[in-house]
Amino acid sequence: MNFLSLTGRQVRPSFPTAPVPRVRQWQQNQRLAVHPALNIRRGFAEVKHAAQDIPKQKPKASTALRRAASASLPIRSNPNPTRSDIQPIFTYATAERYLMQNLRHSLPQGAVLLHDAWWVPKWTDSQTGKDGEVFLFANGSFVCWGLGEDEARRFAKEVLAKSAAEIAPLREPETEDLEFVTDPEENTRLQGDLIVLGKTSPLSSEGTMPVELPPSVLPSETVFARYAYSQALSRSTALSVLESSLEDYLTSVASLPRALQKTGKPGLGRRAIVMKIGELLVFRQGLNLNRENFSDTPDFYWSEPVLEAYFNSLSNALEIRARARSVNDKITYAAEMQSVLRELLTETSAHSMELIIIALIAVEVVICLIRDGPELWEMAFGKAEEHKSSESSEKAA
C-alpha cells in the first residue's frame, strides 16, 4: 500500500475548498497521483492564507461611555413590540463658533429657538428621504437625531454653508456618534452607550416648555431630554476640536526642547515665540472663558433637576470635565516651556545689548583719542620738554 497516497486521501476532506470544474478536478487528480504529498502542502497553505484574511477589528476609544457599552446589550439583544429600531445620533462640528442670529434666515421653516440652540424639528434629506431633527449650538456644532454622517454632511452643505454663520471654519469637521431608541413604556435614561427615550418626569418650571411646539419626527414629550443630551454631545465634540488643535500645536513645538538640549539655542525667534504664546492664550480662552465653557453646568438646568441629570449623565460618560482638566494641564506645560524659551531669549538679548554698549564705548574712546590726542599729548608732555630745554640752555650759558 502506498502510505503517501493514503495520507493524501485522509487529509483532503479536512480542508474544504471552493467547487472546482470537472476538467480541473481531473487534472488535479492526475497531479496528485504522481505527487501525493502536494495536497498536504496546499491544505496547510490554504489554512494560513485564510487566517491572514480575517479582518482585524478597530479598537474602540477607551472612554467611560465605550467601557460601559455592555450595559446596553440587554436592550440591543431583546427587542420588544413597544421599542423602536436603534437609530443614529450624529454630532458634526464645522467651525469654532456659530453666529446664531445669522442662522435664522437659513434654517428650514418651522425652526424654533430653544434656549441656547436652534431646533429644526423635521429635516428631510434630499437624497435618501430620511427624516430627522437637528439641534444647532453656538459652539460650532450641531446634533442630528435619526440621521447619519451623510445626511449631516448634506445639512451642513445645504444650510450652514449658505448662512455665513460660521466663525473660523475647521479644515476637517469633527464628528461623534451615538445611538438611541424610543420606548414609551420605559424611563428616559442613558444605558451604556445607548439613549432610551421614554417617560420623563414633569418639568419644574412652567415657562420652560413653550406653549406651542411644531410637529416633529420624534415624540414632543422628550424634546427637552433630547436637548439636554444634545448639548452634552455638542460640548464633547467642541472639546474634541480643541484637543485636536492643541495636539497639532504641541507637535509643532515638540522639537524645541531637543534643539535646546543639543545646540543651547531655543530654535525660534522672539516674534515666533510670542505668537506661540498667543496661540496658547487663545486655547485657554476657548476652554475656560467663553460663555459655552466645558466646566460649568449651563444656567438653564439650575431650575430643572431632571434635565440636569440627563445632561450630567452623558457629560460624565463622555468624561468632559476630566478631558478639560487634561487640556488645561497640557496648556500649562506648553506655557511653562514657552516662558523658559522667552526668558532665554531675553537673556540673550540682554547679553547682546551689553556687548553693543561696550563696543560703542570703545569706538567713542578711539574717536576721542584721534580727535583730542595731540592736545592731550601736548598738555601732558609739552611743559616737561620746555622745562628740560630751558635747563639745558642755562647750563650752556
Short mmCIF file of C-alpha atoms in Angstrom, two decimals:
data_model
loop_
_atom_site.label_atom_id
_atom_site.label_comp_id
_atom_site.label_asym_id
_atom_site.label_seq_id
_atom_site.Cartn_x
_atom_site.Cartn_y
_atom_site.Cartn_z
CA MET A 1 0.00 0.00 0.00
CA ASN A 2 1.27 3.49 -0.84
CA PHE A 3 1.35 5.33 2.50
CA LEU A 4 1.60 8.81 0.96
CA SER A 5 -1.44 8.16 -1.18
CA LEU A 6 -3.42 7.13 1.89
CA THR A 7 -2.27 10.21 3.74
CA GLY A 8 -3.40 12.40 0.87
CA ARG A 9 -6.86 10.86 0.91
CA GLN A 10 -7.18 11.37 4.67
CA VAL A 11 -6.11 14.98 4.73
CA ARG A 12 -8.08 16.11 1.69
CA PRO A 13 -11.60 16.04 3.24
CA SER A 14 -10.49 18.03 6.32
CA PHE A 15 -9.70 21.13 4.24
CA PRO A 16 -12.83 22.13 2.31
CA THR A 17 -12.22 24.23 -0.76
CA ALA A 18 -14.38 26.02 -3.28
CA PRO A 19 -16.06 23.93 -6.03
CA VAL A 20 -13.70 23.14 -8.92
CA PRO A 21 -14.76 22.44 -12.53
CA ARG A 22 -14.70 18.79 -13.62
CA VAL A 23 -11.81 19.23 -16.07
CA ARG A 24 -9.79 20.99 -13.40
CA GLN A 25 -10.59 18.20 -10.90
CA TRP A 26 -9.33 15.55 -13.35
CA GLN A 27 -6.08 17.49 -13.84
CA GLN A 28 -5.59 17.85 -10.10
CA ASN A 29 -6.25 14.14 -9.54
CA GLN A 30 -3.65 13.27 -12.16
CA ARG A 31 -1.13 15.51 -10.47
CA LEU A 32 -1.91 14.06 -7.03
CA ALA A 33 -1.44 10.56 -8.39
CA VAL A 34 2.12 11.46 -9.28
CA HIS A 35 2.77 13.76 -6.27
CA PRO A 36 0.51 12.62 -3.42
CA ALA A 37 2.10 14.96 -0.85
CA LEU A 38 1.22 18.04 -2.90
CA ASN A 39 -2.27 18.23 -1.41
CA ILE A 40 -0.88 18.22 2.15
CA ARG A 41 1.25 21.30 1.48
CA ARG A 42 -1.61 23.05 -0.31
CA GLY A 43 -4.01 22.34 2.53
CA PHE A 44 -1.81 23.97 5.16
CA ALA A 45 -1.07 26.88 2.84
CA GLU A 46 -4.79 27.49 2.34
CA VAL A 47 -5.42 27.49 6.09
CA LYS A 48 -2.65 30.01 6.67
CA HIS A 49 -3.96 32.24 3.91
CA ALA A 50 -7.44 32.11 5.37
CA ALA A 51 -6.10 33.16 8.75
CA GLN A 52 -4.41 36.16 7.17
CA ASP A 53 -7.66 37.26 5.50
CA ILE A 54 -9.50 37.64 8.83
CA PRO A 55 -10.05 41.40 9.23
CA LYS A 56 -8.81 42.96 12.42
CA GLN A 57 -11.34 44.98 14.36
CA LYS A 58 -10.52 48.59 15.03
CA PRO A 59 -10.08 49.20 18.77
CA LYS A 60 -12.71 51.45 20.31
CA ALA A 61 -11.97 54.54 22.29
CA SER A 62 -11.35 53.92 25.97
CA THR A 63 -13.87 56.47 27.26
CA ALA A 64 -16.23 55.61 30.06
CA LEU A 65 -19.06 55.51 27.53
CA ARG A 66 -17.32 52.82 25.48
CA ARG A 67 -16.29 50.87 28.55
CA ALA A 68 -19.91 50.75 29.70
CA ALA A 69 -21.20 49.66 26.30
CA SER A 70 -22.03 46.19 27.64
CA ALA A 71 -24.82 47.72 29.74
CA SER A 72 -26.83 48.33 26.57
CA LEU A 73 -26.66 44.70 25.41
CA PRO A 74 -29.95 43.69 27.10
CA ILE A 75 -31.79 46.34 25.08
CA ARG A 76 -29.97 45.59 21.85
CA SER A 77 -30.46 41.82 22.05
CA ASN A 78 -34.03 41.72 23.43
CA PRO A 79 -36.38 43.77 21.24
CA ASN A 80 -39.98 44.23 22.30
CA PRO A 81 -43.13 45.45 20.49
CA THR A 82 -43.12 48.91 22.08
CA ARG A 83 -39.49 49.67 21.34
CA SER A 84 -38.37 51.26 18.08
CA ASP A 85 -35.41 50.25 15.99
CA ILE A 86 -31.98 51.54 17.00
CA GLN A 87 -31.40 54.90 15.32
CA PRO A 88 -28.27 57.03 14.99
CA ILE A 89 -27.30 60.26 16.72
CA PHE A 90 -24.58 62.13 14.87
CA THR A 91 -22.71 65.23 16.02
CA TYR A 92 -20.95 67.36 13.44
CA ALA A 93 -18.66 70.34 14.20
CA THR A 94 -17.75 72.62 11.30
CA ALA A 95 -16.44 75.82 12.97
CA GLU A 96 -15.22 77.28 16.23
CA ARG A 97 -18.40 79.32 16.67
CA TYR A 98 -21.78 79.94 15.06
CA LEU A 99 -23.45 83.33 14.87
CA MET A 100 -26.90 82.26 16.00
CA GLN A 101 -28.65 85.35 14.63
CA ASN A 102 -27.30 84.60 11.14
CA LEU A 103 -28.88 81.15 11.16
CA ARG A 104 -32.43 82.46 11.45
CA HIS A 105 -32.98 83.05 7.74
CA SER A 106 -31.15 79.95 6.54
CA LEU A 107 -32.87 77.28 8.61
CA PRO A 108 -35.89 75.36 7.26
CA GLN A 109 -39.36 76.54 8.02
CA GLY A 110 -40.53 75.55 11.50
CA ALA A 111 -37.17 76.00 13.24
CA VAL A 112 -37.53 77.16 16.85
CA LEU A 113 -35.03 78.76 19.23
CA LEU A 114 -34.92 76.58 22.36
CA HIS A 115 -32.86 78.46 24.93
CA ASP A 116 -29.25 78.12 23.66
CA ALA A 117 -29.94 76.13 20.49
CA TRP A 118 -31.85 76.27 17.25
CA TRP A 119 -34.15 73.28 16.96
CA VAL A 120 -35.12 72.01 13.49
CA PRO A 121 -37.99 69.62 14.34
CA LYS A 122 -38.04 67.97 10.94
CA TRP A 123 -35.43 67.88 8.24
CA THR A 124 -35.74 65.57 5.26
CA ASP A 125 -32.60 64.54 3.44
CA SER A 126 -32.84 65.42 -0.24
CA GLN A 127 -31.18 62.21 -1.44
CA THR A 128 -32.14 59.45 0.97
CA GLY A 129 -35.51 60.82 2.04
CA LYS A 130 -34.75 60.18 5.72
CA ASP A 131 -36.46 62.34 8.32
CA GLY A 132 -34.72 63.56 11.42
CA GLU A 133 -34.28 66.56 13.69
CA VAL A 134 -31.31 68.83 14.30
CA PHE A 135 -30.10 70.91 17.27
CA LEU A 136 -27.60 73.68 16.44
CA PHE A 137 -25.44 75.18 19.21
CA ALA A 138 -23.27 78.28 19.30
CA ASN A 139 -20.08 76.28 19.95
CA GLY A 140 -19.82 75.42 16.24
CA SER A 141 -21.52 72.01 16.23
CA PHE A 142 -24.95 70.54 15.57
CA VAL A 143 -26.54 67.24 16.63
CA CYS A 144 -28.69 65.13 14.32
CA TRP A 145 -31.24 62.65 15.66
CA GLY A 146 -32.23 59.89 13.28
CA LEU A 147 -29.69 60.99 10.66
CA GLY A 148 -26.25 59.59 9.85
CA GLU A 149 -23.00 61.12 8.68
CA ASP A 150 -24.00 61.55 5.04
CA GLU A 151 -27.19 63.36 5.98
CA ALA A 152 -25.31 65.56 8.47
CA ARG A 153 -22.77 66.48 5.81
CA ARG A 154 -25.54 67.45 3.39
CA PHE A 155 -27.25 69.52 6.08
CA ALA A 156 -24.01 71.43 6.61
CA LYS A 157 -23.66 71.96 2.87
CA GLU A 158 -27.26 72.98 2.17
CA VAL A 159 -27.93 75.05 5.30
CA LEU A 160 -24.79 76.17 7.12
CA ALA A 161 -22.67 76.92 4.06
CA LYS A 162 -25.27 79.46 2.89
CA SER A 163 -25.84 81.15 6.24
CA ALA A 164 -22.50 82.96 6.74
CA ALA A 165 -22.79 81.99 10.40
CA GLU A 166 -19.55 80.02 10.72
CA ILE A 167 -16.68 81.75 12.54
CA ALA A 168 -13.23 80.22 11.90
CA PRO A 169 -14.37 77.18 9.88
CA LEU A 170 -12.47 73.99 10.58
CA ARG A 171 -10.23 72.40 7.98
CA GLU A 172 -11.68 68.99 8.81
CA PRO A 173 -15.05 68.57 10.56
CA GLU A 174 -15.04 66.84 13.94
CA THR A 175 -17.64 64.11 14.43
CA GLU A 176 -19.08 61.97 17.20
CA ASP A 177 -21.80 59.34 17.06
CA LEU A 178 -24.22 57.62 19.43
CA GLU A 179 -27.46 55.65 19.16
CA PHE A 180 -30.93 55.83 20.66
CA VAL A 181 -34.25 54.00 20.82
CA THR A 182 -37.74 55.15 21.74
CA ASP A 183 -39.92 53.16 24.12
CA PRO A 184 -42.97 54.80 25.78
CA GLU A 185 -43.05 52.05 28.41
CA GLU A 186 -39.57 52.76 29.82
CA ASN A 187 -37.98 55.73 31.54
CA THR A 188 -35.73 58.12 29.65
CA ARG A 189 -32.14 57.35 30.54
CA LEU A 190 -28.64 56.65 29.28
CA GLN A 191 -27.89 52.94 29.44
CA GLY A 192 -24.36 52.06 28.45
CA ASP A 193 -23.77 53.69 25.07
CA LEU A 194 -27.48 53.82 24.19
CA ILE A 195 -30.02 56.55 24.95
CA VAL A 196 -33.54 55.37 25.75
CA LEU A 197 -36.28 57.95 25.10
CA GLY A 198 -39.43 57.17 27.01
CA LYS A 199 -41.29 58.52 30.01
CA THR A 200 -39.95 61.72 31.56
CA SER A 201 -40.78 63.50 34.79
CA PRO A 202 -42.66 66.81 34.51
CA LEU A 203 -40.55 69.94 34.33
CA SER A 204 -40.20 72.08 37.43
CA SER A 205 -40.78 75.44 35.78
CA GLU A 206 -43.91 76.14 33.76
CA GLY A 207 -42.13 78.56 31.47
CA THR A 208 -39.54 76.04 30.34
CA MET A 209 -41.79 74.31 27.80
CA PRO A 210 -43.08 76.59 25.01
CA VAL A 211 -46.82 76.90 24.68
CA GLU A 212 -46.83 75.56 21.13
CA LEU A 213 -44.31 73.22 19.59
CA PRO A 214 -44.16 72.47 15.88
CA PRO A 215 -44.74 68.85 14.82
CA SER A 216 -41.54 66.84 14.97
CA VAL A 217 -40.28 63.45 13.88
CA LEU A 218 -39.75 62.27 17.47
CA PRO A 219 -42.16 62.50 20.43
CA SER A 220 -42.60 66.03 21.72
CA GLU A 221 -42.64 64.79 25.33
CA THR A 222 -38.91 64.10 25.21
CA VAL A 223 -37.83 67.19 23.28
CA PHE A 224 -36.00 68.72 26.28
CA ALA A 225 -34.43 65.40 27.15
CA ARG A 226 -33.06 65.32 23.61
CA TYR A 227 -31.97 68.93 24.04
CA ALA A 228 -30.02 68.08 27.22
CA TYR A 229 -28.34 65.06 25.66
CA SER A 230 -27.58 67.07 22.51
CA GLN A 231 -25.92 69.85 24.50
CA ALA A 232 -23.66 67.35 26.24
CA LEU A 233 -22.75 65.77 22.90
CA SER A 234 -22.05 69.14 21.30
CA ARG A 235 -19.74 70.07 24.18
CA SER A 236 -17.84 66.83 23.78
CA THR A 237 -17.39 67.40 20.04
CA ALA A 238 -16.33 71.03 20.54
CA LEU A 239 -13.82 69.85 23.13
CA SER A 240 -12.52 67.30 20.61
CA VAL A 241 -11.89 70.18 18.20
CA LEU A 242 -9.84 71.95 20.87
CA GLU A 243 -7.98 68.75 21.74
CA SER A 244 -7.09 68.17 18.09
CA SER A 245 -5.85 71.75 17.62
CA LEU A 246 -3.80 71.53 20.81
CA GLU A 247 -2.21 68.26 19.68
CA ASP A 248 -1.18 69.92 16.41
CA TYR A 249 0.29 72.81 18.39
CA LEU A 250 2.23 70.53 20.73
CA THR A 251 3.56 68.61 17.75
CA SER A 252 4.82 71.86 16.20
CA VAL A 253 6.84 72.74 19.34
CA ALA A 254 7.87 69.22 20.34
CA SER A 255 11.34 69.61 18.81
CA LEU A 256 12.22 72.79 20.76
CA PRO A 257 13.43 71.09 23.99
CA ARG A 258 15.59 68.71 21.95
CA ALA A 259 17.06 71.62 19.98
CA LEU A 260 17.76 73.43 23.24
CA GLN A 261 19.49 70.35 24.60
CA LYS A 262 21.70 69.85 21.53
CA THR A 263 22.51 73.41 20.45
CA GLY A 264 21.84 75.51 23.55
CA LYS A 265 19.60 77.77 21.47
CA PRO A 266 15.78 77.99 21.57
CA GLY A 267 15.38 77.37 17.85
CA LEU A 268 12.74 80.12 17.46
CA GLY A 269 12.95 83.87 17.29
CA ARG A 270 11.31 86.28 19.70
CA ARG A 271 8.39 87.02 17.36
CA ALA A 272 7.70 83.32 16.74
CA ILE A 273 7.70 82.55 20.47
CA VAL A 274 5.34 85.44 21.20
CA MET A 275 3.00 84.14 18.50
CA LYS A 276 3.09 80.67 20.06
CA ILE A 277 2.23 82.15 23.44
CA GLY A 278 -0.68 83.96 21.79
CA GLU A 279 -1.96 80.62 20.45
CA LEU A 280 -1.86 79.19 23.97
CA LEU A 281 -3.86 82.12 25.29
CA VAL A 282 -6.48 81.52 22.60
CA PHE A 283 -6.70 77.85 23.62
CA ARG A 284 -7.14 78.70 27.28
CA GLN A 285 -9.72 81.37 26.50
CA GLY A 286 -11.73 78.92 24.42
CA LEU A 287 -11.54 76.36 27.19
CA ASN A 288 -12.37 78.48 30.23
CA LEU A 289 -13.58 81.98 29.43
CA ASN A 290 -16.17 81.55 26.68
CA ARG A 291 -19.84 81.52 27.56
CA GLU A 292 -20.05 77.88 26.44
CA ASN A 293 -17.17 76.54 28.53
CA PHE A 294 -16.59 72.93 29.48
CA SER A 295 -16.55 73.08 33.28
CA ASP A 296 -19.78 74.75 34.34
CA THR A 297 -23.31 73.42 34.10
CA PRO A 298 -25.49 75.72 31.95
CA ASP A 299 -27.73 78.07 33.93
CA PHE A 300 -30.81 76.61 32.26
CA TYR A 301 -30.50 73.39 34.26
CA TRP A 302 -30.38 75.05 37.68
CA SER A 303 -34.16 75.13 37.84
CA GLU A 304 -34.64 71.79 36.07
CA PRO A 305 -33.01 68.96 38.05
CA VAL A 306 -34.45 66.29 35.74
CA LEU A 307 -32.83 67.82 32.67
CA GLU A 308 -29.64 68.46 34.65
CA ALA A 309 -29.50 64.74 35.44
CA TYR A 310 -29.78 63.91 31.73
CA PHE A 311 -27.07 66.43 30.86
CA ASN A 312 -24.69 65.33 33.62
CA SER A 313 -25.15 61.61 32.92
CA LEU A 314 -23.91 61.96 29.34
CA SER A 315 -21.28 64.57 30.26
CA ASN A 316 -19.82 62.23 32.86
CA ALA A 317 -19.94 59.29 30.46
CA LEU A 318 -18.02 61.33 27.88
CA GLU A 319 -15.56 62.48 30.59
CA ILE A 320 -15.87 66.11 29.55
CA ARG A 321 -14.57 67.62 32.81
CA ALA A 322 -11.64 65.20 33.04
CA ARG A 323 -10.72 65.91 29.42
CA ALA A 324 -10.96 69.66 30.04
CA ARG A 325 -8.58 69.33 33.01
CA SER A 326 -6.19 67.33 30.85
CA VAL A 327 -6.25 70.03 28.17
CA ASN A 328 -5.60 72.68 30.83
CA ASP A 329 -2.61 70.71 32.12
CA LYS A 330 -1.18 70.44 28.61
CA ILE A 331 -1.66 74.16 28.06
CA THR A 332 0.08 74.87 31.38
CA TYR A 333 3.06 72.72 30.42
CA ALA A 334 3.30 74.33 27.00
CA ALA A 335 3.07 77.80 28.58
CA GLU A 336 5.89 76.98 31.00
CA MET A 337 8.05 75.75 28.14
CA GLN A 338 7.38 78.90 26.13
CA SER A 339 8.10 81.03 29.21
CA VAL A 340 11.51 79.37 29.63
CA LEU A 341 12.31 79.97 25.97
CA ARG A 342 11.24 83.60 26.26
CA GLU A 343 13.50 84.09 29.31
CA LEU A 344 16.39 82.58 27.37
CA LEU A 345 15.74 84.98 24.54
CA THR A 346 15.59 87.87 26.99
CA GLU A 347 18.95 86.88 28.50
CA THR A 348 20.45 86.53 25.03
CA SER A 349 19.14 89.94 24.06
CA ALA A 350 20.49 91.49 27.26
CA HIS A 351 23.91 89.96 26.64
CA SER A 352 23.89 91.27 23.09
CA MET A 353 22.95 94.73 24.30
CA GLU A 354 25.84 94.69 26.78
CA LEU A 355 28.28 93.80 24.02
CA ILE A 356 26.88 96.55 21.82
CA ILE A 357 27.25 99.11 24.63
CA ILE A 358 30.86 98.03 25.27
CA ALA A 359 31.65 98.30 21.58
CA LEU A 360 30.11 101.79 21.40
CA ILE A 361 32.15 102.93 24.38
CA ALA A 362 35.31 101.56 22.77
CA VAL A 363 34.54 103.33 19.49
CA GLU A 364 33.88 106.60 21.30
CA VAL A 365 37.20 106.27 23.16
CA VAL A 366 39.04 105.72 19.90
CA ILE A 367 37.37 108.74 18.32
CA CYS A 368 38.27 110.89 21.29
CA LEU A 369 41.88 109.76 21.09
CA ILE A 370 42.03 110.53 17.41
CA ARG A 371 40.38 113.93 17.78
CA ASP A 372 41.92 115.17 21.02
CA GLY A 373 45.09 113.07 21.14
CA PRO A 374 47.61 115.75 20.11
CA GLU A 375 46.14 118.28 22.51
CA LEU A 376 46.22 115.78 25.35
CA TRP A 377 49.77 114.85 24.46
CA GLU A 378 50.75 118.49 24.49
CA MET A 379 49.10 119.04 27.82
CA ALA A 380 50.74 116.00 29.35
CA PHE A 381 54.28 116.16 27.94
CA GLY A 382 54.76 119.66 26.39
CA LYS A 383 55.68 121.51 29.63
CA ALA A 384 58.21 118.87 30.64
CA GLU A 385 60.03 119.27 27.32
CA GLU A 386 60.09 123.08 27.70
CA HIS A 387 61.49 122.73 31.22
CA LYS A 388 64.27 120.40 30.01
CA SER A 389 65.20 122.74 27.14
CA SER A 390 65.40 125.76 29.46
CA GLU A 391 67.65 123.87 31.88
CA SER A 392 69.96 122.81 29.09
CA SER A 393 70.20 126.39 27.80
CA GLU A 394 71.10 127.68 31.26
CA LYS A 395 73.87 125.14 31.66
CA ALA A 396 75.27 126.03 28.30
CA ALA A 397 75.36 129.70 29.32
#
